Coordinates of C-alpha atoms in Angstrom, one line a residue:
Chain A
M15 CA 0.0 0.0 0.0
Q16 CA 1.2 3.5 -0.9
G17 CA 0.4 6.7 0.9
L18 CA -0.7 9.8 -1.0
D19 CA 2.3 11.8 -2.3
F20 CA 1.5 14.8 -4.4
S21 CA 5.1 15.5 -5.2
V22 CA 4.8 13.0 -8.0
V23 CA 2.6 15.5 -9.8
A24 CA 5.2 18.2 -10.0
P25 CA 7.1 17.0 -13.1
Y26 CA 3.7 16.7 -15.0
V27 CA 2.4 20.1 -14.2
D28 CA 3.1 21.3 -17.8
I29 CA 1.2 18.4 -19.3
L30 CA -1.7 18.9 -16.9
L31 CA -1.9 22.6 -17.6
M32 CA -1.7 21.9 -21.4
G33 CA -4.7 19.5 -20.8
T34 CA -6.5 22.2 -18.9
W35 CA -5.9 24.6 -21.7
W36 CA -7.4 22.1 -24.3
T37 CA -10.4 21.5 -22.0
A38 CA -10.9 25.3 -21.9
I39 CA -10.6 25.5 -25.7
L40 CA -13.0 22.6 -26.2
T41 CA -15.5 24.1 -23.8
V42 CA -15.4 27.6 -25.3
S43 CA -15.7 26.3 -28.9
A44 CA -18.3 23.6 -28.3
G45 CA -20.1 26.1 -26.0
A46 CA -20.3 28.7 -28.7
L47 CA -21.4 26.1 -31.2
S48 CA -24.1 24.8 -28.8
F49 CA -25.4 28.3 -28.2
V50 CA -25.6 29.3 -31.9
G51 CA -26.9 25.9 -32.8
G52 CA -29.4 26.0 -30.0
I53 CA -30.8 29.3 -31.3
I54 CA -31.0 27.9 -34.9
F55 CA -32.6 24.7 -33.8
A56 CA -35.1 26.5 -31.6
V57 CA -36.1 28.9 -34.4
V58 CA -36.3 26.1 -37.0
V59 CA -38.5 24.0 -34.8
L60 CA -40.8 26.9 -34.0
Y61 CA -41.0 28.7 -37.3
A62 CA -39.6 26.8 -40.2
P63 CA -41.9 24.9 -42.6
A64 CA -42.6 21.3 -41.6
I65 CA -40.4 19.9 -44.3
V66 CA -37.4 21.5 -42.5
A67 CA -38.7 21.5 -39.0
Y68 CA -39.5 17.8 -38.8
P69 CA -36.1 16.5 -39.8
V70 CA -34.5 18.9 -37.3
R71 CA -36.9 17.6 -34.6
L72 CA -36.0 14.0 -35.4
F73 CA -32.3 14.9 -35.2
M74 CA -32.8 16.6 -31.8
W75 CA -34.8 13.7 -30.6
V76 CA -32.0 11.3 -31.6
F77 CA -29.4 13.5 -30.1
M78 CA -31.3 13.7 -26.8
G79 CA -32.1 10.0 -26.7
T80 CA -28.6 8.5 -27.3
P81 CA -25.4 8.7 -25.3
L82 CA -22.9 11.4 -26.0
L83 CA -20.1 8.7 -26.1
L84 CA -21.9 6.9 -29.0
Q85 CA -22.4 10.2 -30.8
L86 CA -18.7 11.0 -30.6
F87 CA -17.8 7.5 -31.9
L88 CA -20.2 8.0 -34.8
I89 CA -18.8 11.3 -35.7
Y90 CA -15.1 10.3 -35.3
F91 CA -15.0 6.7 -36.3
G92 CA -18.3 6.3 -38.2
L93 CA -18.0 9.1 -40.6
V94 CA -14.5 8.0 -41.8
Q95 CA -16.2 4.9 -43.2
I96 CA -18.2 7.1 -45.6
G97 CA -15.2 9.2 -46.5
I98 CA -15.5 12.0 -44.0
D99 CA -12.3 12.1 -42.1
I100 CA -12.3 14.9 -39.5
P101 CA -9.6 15.6 -36.9
A102 CA -10.3 14.4 -33.4
L103 CA -10.5 17.9 -32.0
V104 CA -13.0 19.0 -34.6
A105 CA -15.0 15.8 -34.0
G106 CA -15.0 16.5 -30.3
I107 CA -16.1 20.1 -30.7
V108 CA -18.9 19.2 -33.1
G109 CA -20.1 16.2 -31.0
L110 CA -20.2 18.2 -27.8
G111 CA -21.5 21.3 -29.5
L112 CA -24.4 19.5 -31.2
H113 CA -25.2 17.4 -28.2
F114 CA -25.6 20.5 -26.0
A115 CA -27.1 22.6 -28.8
V116 CA -30.1 20.2 -28.5
Y117 CA -30.4 21.0 -24.8
N118 CA -30.0 24.7 -25.3
A119 CA -32.6 24.6 -28.1
D120 CA -35.1 23.1 -25.7
V121 CA -34.5 25.9 -23.2
L122 CA -34.5 28.7 -25.9
R123 CA -37.6 27.4 -27.5
A124 CA -39.5 27.8 -24.2
G125 CA -37.8 31.2 -23.8
I126 CA -38.9 32.4 -27.2
V127 CA -42.5 31.3 -26.6
A128 CA -42.5 33.1 -23.3
V129 CA -41.6 36.5 -24.7
D130 CA -44.8 38.6 -24.5
F131 CA -46.6 38.7 -27.8
G132 CA -46.9 42.5 -27.4
Q133 CA -43.2 42.7 -28.2
T134 CA -43.8 41.1 -31.5
E135 CA -46.8 43.4 -32.2
G136 CA -44.7 46.4 -31.2
A137 CA -42.0 45.5 -33.6
R138 CA -44.4 44.5 -36.4
S139 CA -46.3 47.8 -36.0
I140 CA -43.2 49.7 -36.7
G141 CA -42.7 47.8 -39.9
F142 CA -40.2 45.1 -38.9
G143 CA -40.6 41.8 -40.8
K144 CA -41.0 38.4 -39.1
W145 CA -37.3 37.6 -39.1
Q146 CA -36.3 41.1 -38.2
T147 CA -38.6 40.9 -35.2
L148 CA -37.2 37.6 -34.1
R149 CA -33.6 38.7 -34.6
Y150 CA -33.8 42.2 -33.0
V151 CA -36.6 41.8 -30.4
V152 CA -37.7 38.3 -29.5
I153 CA -34.4 36.3 -29.5
P154 CA -32.4 38.8 -27.6
Q155 CA -35.0 38.8 -24.9
A156 CA -35.4 35.0 -24.9
V157 CA -31.6 34.6 -24.5
R158 CA -31.5 37.1 -21.6
N159 CA -34.4 35.3 -19.9
T160 CA -32.7 31.9 -20.2
I161 CA -29.2 32.7 -19.1
P162 CA -29.4 30.7 -15.9
P163 CA -30.5 27.3 -17.5
I164 CA -28.2 27.9 -20.5
G165 CA -25.3 28.6 -18.1
G166 CA -26.2 25.3 -16.3
N167 CA -25.8 23.6 -19.7
M168 CA -22.4 25.2 -20.3
I169 CA -21.2 24.0 -16.9
A170 CA -22.4 20.5 -17.8
L171 CA -20.7 20.8 -21.1
L172 CA -17.4 21.7 -19.4
K173 CA -17.6 18.5 -17.2
E174 CA -18.9 16.3 -20.0
S175 CA -16.0 17.4 -22.2
A176 CA -13.9 14.8 -20.3
I177 CA -15.5 12.2 -22.4
V178 CA -13.7 13.3 -25.6
S179 CA -10.5 11.8 -24.1
V180 CA -11.7 8.5 -25.6
I181 CA -11.2 9.7 -29.1
G182 CA -7.7 10.8 -28.2
I183 CA -8.0 14.5 -27.6
A184 CA -5.3 15.6 -25.2
E185 CA -7.6 17.4 -22.8
L186 CA -7.4 17.3 -19.0
V187 CA -8.5 13.7 -18.3
H188 CA -6.4 12.5 -21.2
S189 CA -3.3 14.3 -19.8
A190 CA -3.9 12.9 -16.4
Q191 CA -4.2 9.4 -17.8
L192 CA -0.9 9.9 -19.7
A193 CA 0.8 10.9 -16.4
I194 CA -0.7 7.9 -14.7
S195 CA 0.5 5.5 -17.3
E196 CA 4.0 6.6 -16.5
T197 CA 3.8 6.9 -12.7
F198 CA 1.1 4.5 -11.7
R199 CA -0.3 7.1 -9.3
P200 CA -4.0 7.4 -10.4
F201 CA -5.2 8.9 -7.1
E202 CA -2.9 11.9 -7.1
F203 CA -3.4 12.7 -10.7
Y204 CA -7.2 12.3 -10.8
I205 CA -7.5 14.4 -7.7
T206 CA -5.3 17.1 -9.3
A207 CA -7.4 16.9 -12.5
A208 CA -10.6 17.2 -10.4
A209 CA -9.2 20.3 -8.7
L210 CA -8.4 21.8 -12.1
Y211 CA -11.9 21.1 -13.4
Y212 CA -13.2 22.8 -10.3
L213 CA -11.1 25.8 -11.0
L214 CA -12.3 26.0 -14.6
N215 CA -15.8 25.8 -13.3
L216 CA -15.2 28.7 -11.0
V217 CA -14.0 30.8 -13.9
L218 CA -16.9 29.8 -16.0
E219 CA -19.4 30.6 -13.2
A220 CA -17.8 34.0 -12.6
G221 CA -18.1 34.8 -16.3
L222 CA -21.8 33.7 -16.3
R223 CA -22.6 35.8 -13.2
R224 CA -21.0 38.8 -14.8
F225 CA -23.0 38.3 -18.0
E226 CA -26.2 38.0 -15.9
R227 CA -25.4 41.1 -13.9
N228 CA -25.0 43.1 -17.2
V229 CA -28.4 41.9 -18.3
E230 CA -29.9 42.8 -14.9
I231 CA -29.3 46.4 -15.6
S232 CA -32.0 46.4 -18.2
R233 CA -34.6 44.9 -15.9
Chain B
M73 CA -61.2 69.6 -47.1
S74 CA -63.9 67.1 -47.9
M75 CA -62.8 66.9 -51.5
Q76 CA -59.4 65.6 -50.7
R77 CA -58.6 61.9 -50.4
P78 CA -59.0 60.7 -46.8
M79 CA -55.9 59.7 -44.9
V80 CA -57.5 56.6 -43.5
E81 CA -60.5 54.9 -44.9
V82 CA -62.3 51.7 -43.9
R83 CA -65.0 50.2 -46.0
G84 CA -67.4 47.5 -44.9
A85 CA -65.0 46.0 -42.3
R86 CA -66.1 42.6 -41.0
K87 CA -64.3 40.4 -38.5
S88 CA -65.2 37.4 -36.4
F89 CA -63.4 35.6 -33.7
G90 CA -64.9 32.1 -33.9
A91 CA -68.6 32.5 -33.7
A92 CA -68.5 36.1 -32.3
E93 CA -68.7 38.8 -35.0
V94 CA -66.9 41.8 -33.5
L95 CA -67.0 44.0 -36.6
K96 CA -70.3 44.0 -38.5
G97 CA -69.5 46.1 -41.5
I98 CA -67.8 49.3 -40.4
D99 CA -67.2 52.3 -42.5
L100 CA -64.8 55.0 -41.3
S101 CA -63.0 57.9 -42.9
V102 CA -60.4 60.1 -41.4
D103 CA -59.2 63.2 -43.3
R104 CA -55.6 64.5 -43.2
G105 CA -55.0 66.4 -40.0
Q106 CA -58.3 65.2 -38.5
I107 CA -58.6 63.7 -35.0
V108 CA -61.2 61.0 -34.6
A109 CA -62.0 59.4 -31.2
V110 CA -63.7 56.0 -31.0
I111 CA -65.6 55.4 -27.9
G112 CA -67.8 52.5 -26.8
P113 CA -68.2 49.8 -24.2
S114 CA -65.7 46.9 -23.8
G115 CA -66.2 44.3 -26.5
S116 CA -67.7 46.9 -28.9
G117 CA -65.0 46.2 -31.4
K118 CA -63.3 49.5 -31.3
S119 CA -59.8 48.1 -30.5
T120 CA -60.3 45.4 -33.2
L121 CA -61.2 48.2 -35.7
L122 CA -58.0 50.1 -34.8
R123 CA -55.8 47.1 -34.9
S124 CA -57.2 46.1 -38.3
I125 CA -56.1 49.4 -39.8
N126 CA -52.5 48.4 -39.5
H127 CA -53.4 44.7 -40.1
L128 CA -52.5 43.4 -36.6
E129 CA -56.0 41.9 -37.1
A130 CA -56.8 40.7 -40.6
L131 CA -60.3 41.5 -41.7
D132 CA -62.6 38.8 -42.9
S133 CA -63.9 41.2 -45.5
G134 CA -63.8 44.9 -46.3
E135 CA -61.0 47.2 -47.2
V136 CA -58.6 49.4 -45.4
W137 CA -56.9 52.3 -47.2
L138 CA -54.1 54.6 -46.1
D139 CA -53.5 57.7 -48.1
G140 CA -54.8 56.1 -51.3
M141 CA -53.0 52.8 -50.8
Q142 CA -54.9 49.6 -49.9
V143 CA -53.5 48.2 -46.6
N144 CA -55.1 44.7 -46.8
Q145 CA -54.2 44.1 -50.5
P146 CA -55.1 40.6 -51.7
L147 CA -51.4 39.5 -51.9
H148 CA -50.0 36.3 -50.5
G149 CA -46.8 35.1 -48.7
Q150 CA -43.7 37.1 -49.1
A151 CA -45.3 39.7 -51.4
F152 CA -47.8 40.6 -48.7
E153 CA -45.1 40.6 -46.1
R154 CA -43.1 43.2 -48.0
H155 CA -46.2 45.2 -48.7
I156 CA -47.5 45.3 -45.1
N157 CA -44.0 46.1 -43.7
K158 CA -43.8 49.1 -46.0
V159 CA -47.3 50.2 -45.1
R160 CA -46.8 49.8 -41.4
Q161 CA -43.8 52.1 -41.5
Q162 CA -46.2 54.9 -42.4
M163 CA -48.5 54.3 -39.4
G164 CA -47.6 54.9 -35.8
M165 CA -49.3 52.6 -33.3
V166 CA -49.4 53.2 -29.5
F167 CA -50.5 50.3 -27.4
Q168 CA -52.3 50.0 -24.0
H169 CA -49.3 48.2 -22.6
F170 CA -46.6 50.3 -24.3
N171 CA -44.8 47.3 -25.8
L172 CA -41.4 49.0 -25.4
F173 CA -38.4 46.7 -25.9
P174 CA -37.1 46.1 -22.4
H175 CA -33.6 44.9 -23.6
L176 CA -33.0 48.2 -25.3
T177 CA -32.4 51.7 -24.0
V178 CA -34.9 54.5 -24.7
L179 CA -32.6 55.7 -27.4
D180 CA -32.4 52.3 -29.1
N181 CA -36.1 51.8 -28.8
I182 CA -36.7 55.0 -30.8
T183 CA -33.8 54.7 -33.3
M184 CA -34.2 51.0 -34.1
G185 CA -36.9 51.6 -36.7
P186 CA -35.3 54.5 -38.6
V187 CA -31.8 52.9 -38.5
I188 CA -32.7 49.4 -39.5
L189 CA -35.7 50.0 -41.7
K190 CA -34.8 53.4 -43.3
G191 CA -31.0 53.1 -43.2
M192 CA -30.7 56.3 -41.2
S193 CA -27.2 57.0 -39.8
K194 CA -26.7 56.5 -36.1
S195 CA -25.9 60.2 -35.5
E196 CA -28.9 61.4 -37.4
A197 CA -31.1 58.9 -35.6
H198 CA -29.7 60.1 -32.3
A199 CA -30.5 63.7 -33.1
L200 CA -34.0 62.6 -34.1
A201 CA -34.5 60.7 -30.9
H202 CA -33.3 63.6 -28.8
G203 CA -35.7 66.0 -30.6
L204 CA -38.6 63.6 -30.1
L205 CA -37.8 63.0 -26.4
S206 CA -37.6 66.7 -25.8
K207 CA -41.0 67.0 -27.4
V208 CA -42.4 64.4 -25.0
G209 CA -40.5 65.9 -22.1
L210 CA -38.0 63.0 -21.5
A211 CA -34.7 64.1 -23.1
D212 CA -33.0 63.3 -19.8
K213 CA -34.1 59.6 -20.1
I214 CA -32.4 58.9 -23.4
D215 CA -30.0 56.4 -21.9
A216 CA -32.4 54.8 -19.5
Y217 CA -33.9 51.3 -19.8
P218 CA -37.7 51.1 -19.9
S219 CA -37.8 49.3 -16.6
R220 CA -36.6 52.5 -14.9
L221 CA -39.5 54.5 -16.2
S222 CA -43.0 55.1 -14.9
G223 CA -46.0 54.0 -16.9
G224 CA -46.6 57.5 -18.1
Q225 CA -43.0 57.9 -19.1
K226 CA -43.0 54.6 -20.9
Q227 CA -46.0 55.6 -22.9
R228 CA -44.4 58.9 -23.9
V229 CA -41.4 57.0 -25.1
A230 CA -43.7 54.7 -27.0
I231 CA -45.2 57.7 -28.7
A232 CA -41.8 59.0 -29.5
R233 CA -40.8 55.6 -31.0
A234 CA -43.9 55.7 -33.2
L235 CA -43.2 59.3 -34.3
A236 CA -39.6 58.4 -35.2
M237 CA -40.9 56.7 -38.3
Q238 CA -42.6 60.0 -39.4
P239 CA -45.9 58.3 -39.8
K240 CA -48.9 59.7 -41.8
V241 CA -51.3 58.7 -39.0
M242 CA -51.0 57.8 -35.3
L243 CA -53.2 55.1 -33.9
F244 CA -53.8 55.1 -30.2
D245 CA -55.2 51.9 -28.7
E246 CA -56.4 52.9 -25.2
A247 CA -53.1 54.5 -24.6
T248 CA -53.9 55.6 -21.0
S249 CA -56.0 52.7 -19.8
A250 CA -53.1 50.9 -18.1
L251 CA -51.9 54.0 -16.3
D252 CA -52.4 55.2 -12.8
P253 CA -54.8 58.1 -12.8
E254 CA -52.1 60.7 -11.9
L255 CA -50.1 59.7 -14.9
V256 CA -52.8 60.0 -17.5
D257 CA -52.5 63.7 -17.9
E258 CA -48.8 63.7 -19.0
V259 CA -49.7 61.3 -21.8
N260 CA -52.8 63.3 -22.8
A261 CA -50.7 66.4 -22.9
V262 CA -48.4 64.9 -25.5
M263 CA -51.3 63.8 -27.5
K264 CA -52.8 67.3 -27.4
K265 CA -49.4 68.6 -28.6
L266 CA -49.6 66.3 -31.6
A267 CA -53.2 67.5 -32.2
A268 CA -52.0 71.1 -32.2
E269 CA -49.5 70.1 -34.9
H270 CA -52.3 68.6 -37.0
M271 CA -51.1 65.1 -36.8
T272 CA -53.8 62.8 -38.2
M273 CA -54.9 60.7 -35.2
L274 CA -57.3 57.9 -34.5
I275 CA -57.8 57.5 -30.8
V276 CA -59.6 54.6 -29.1
T277 CA -60.3 55.7 -25.6
H278 CA -62.4 55.3 -22.5
E279 CA -61.8 58.9 -21.5
M280 CA -64.8 60.9 -22.6
R281 CA -63.5 64.2 -21.3
F282 CA -60.3 63.9 -23.2
A283 CA -62.1 62.7 -26.4
G284 CA -64.3 65.8 -26.1
E285 CA -61.3 68.1 -25.8
V286 CA -59.1 66.8 -28.5
A287 CA -61.3 65.1 -31.2
D288 CA -62.8 66.7 -34.2
R289 CA -65.2 63.8 -34.5
V290 CA -66.4 61.2 -32.1
L291 CA -67.6 57.7 -33.1
F292 CA -69.7 55.7 -30.7
M293 CA -69.4 51.9 -31.4
D294 CA -71.4 49.2 -29.8
G295 CA -71.9 45.5 -30.7
G296 CA -69.6 45.8 -33.8
V297 CA -71.3 48.7 -35.5
V298 CA -71.0 52.5 -35.4
V299 CA -74.1 53.5 -33.6
E300 CA -73.6 57.3 -34.0
E301 CA -70.9 59.8 -34.9
G302 CA -70.5 63.5 -34.9
P303 CA -68.6 66.4 -33.5
P304 CA -68.0 66.1 -29.7
S305 CA -70.2 69.0 -28.9
E306 CA -73.2 67.2 -30.4
M307 CA -72.2 63.7 -29.4
F308 CA -71.8 64.5 -25.7
R309 CA -74.5 67.1 -25.3
A310 CA -77.2 65.8 -27.5
P311 CA -76.7 62.3 -28.6
Q312 CA -79.5 61.1 -31.0
K313 CA -79.5 57.4 -30.2
E314 CA -80.8 55.8 -27.1
R315 CA -77.8 53.4 -26.9
T316 CA -75.4 56.4 -27.0
R317 CA -77.4 58.2 -24.3
T318 CA -77.3 55.1 -22.0
F319 CA -73.6 54.6 -22.5
L320 CA -72.7 58.3 -21.9
K321 CA -74.9 58.6 -18.9
K322 CA -73.1 55.7 -17.3
Y323 CA -69.7 57.1 -18.2
L324 CA -70.2 60.8 -17.5
S325 CA -71.8 60.2 -14.1
A326 CA -69.0 57.9 -13.0

């Protein structure tokens, strides 16, 4: 039996920080994709003609009803088979991004519907078209009103990003595993990785709170 | 005056919501610079009539004209969208619940239309907004968000927002009904100012006193028809129809 000895971590700090960096990049990129994708999905589901809306709904339903891990395997290993070879990092960002876009779309759809219809009438009465009204009046308000649940999804995304280690992206868990394979000290490295995730989460939460405060000014 | 083309004209307007027919063939004409007040009990169809003029309600039959252009043209899809968006830019609408955009400052509420729809420069739009806010007595609120304003202030901003599009006519849909009594006068004062500038106005209101002061002509609606119309002096002092008398008695004694 070995006692805990965190001095084994020291030589691997660079690798772990590099992993943290890649986790941050993954989270920001996939987060941005999930946000924009969420808005697009929500608008399509609500307003697009059935011929577009139904396939998107089916897609959302499949993405909600199947494991993220499987989706990543499909995107990374599956698509190669039909000639679409994308780098692991891109596959990870797309997989995470689309997976959480579906959750964000659900939240945003409710947010859009909840915007008072008087807002739409106000904009239309000035002469704004349907899409202009959505873009300038309804969606900005829907986004503001759904920041807390969307922020929750972003935090979930940060944590779930660990799963892309399985397709070989050198993010935080992957870096920890690399160090463990050389030192055989899983406890120390996983605890260190957990602490780093927690730190990233604190940064993300601070960012979200700041964003929320800015929005509060207009309330 | 009577020879010129009316600014707003409604012919044979009919509208049903389900089984309830709320407009039963309304005719209405408002001349340039004229101020017409529409009064009547709740459910008389007066708000629906006003909303149908800028097509927030689509008529089942009948025609709406603005300055010689048909508002409810029999177009479809995108063609109608383009048409109605152009027409609405020429009409200012003021709502009972203001419908200001809460995520935008007062300035952006007012300049959004001119900047996006008319391509006005930001600086030009800023000057326009400042001028309009001075007119409604709120120049100091230009950077405030609507949530920081009282109901009366919100409605004055909403009027400024509508005026920013330089409309041919202003439509007021019970503009003071949602306000605390002490805030009604500041909004009425702005409307009187517009009246003095000969803005064409169609005002749906519950306030008989104000209608009497500001309107050139008063329409009394009940049950989806225009029961009686005339200058306020005649309408309020010597209404011809029994229904008008009953309604006014109830309101003026209250």
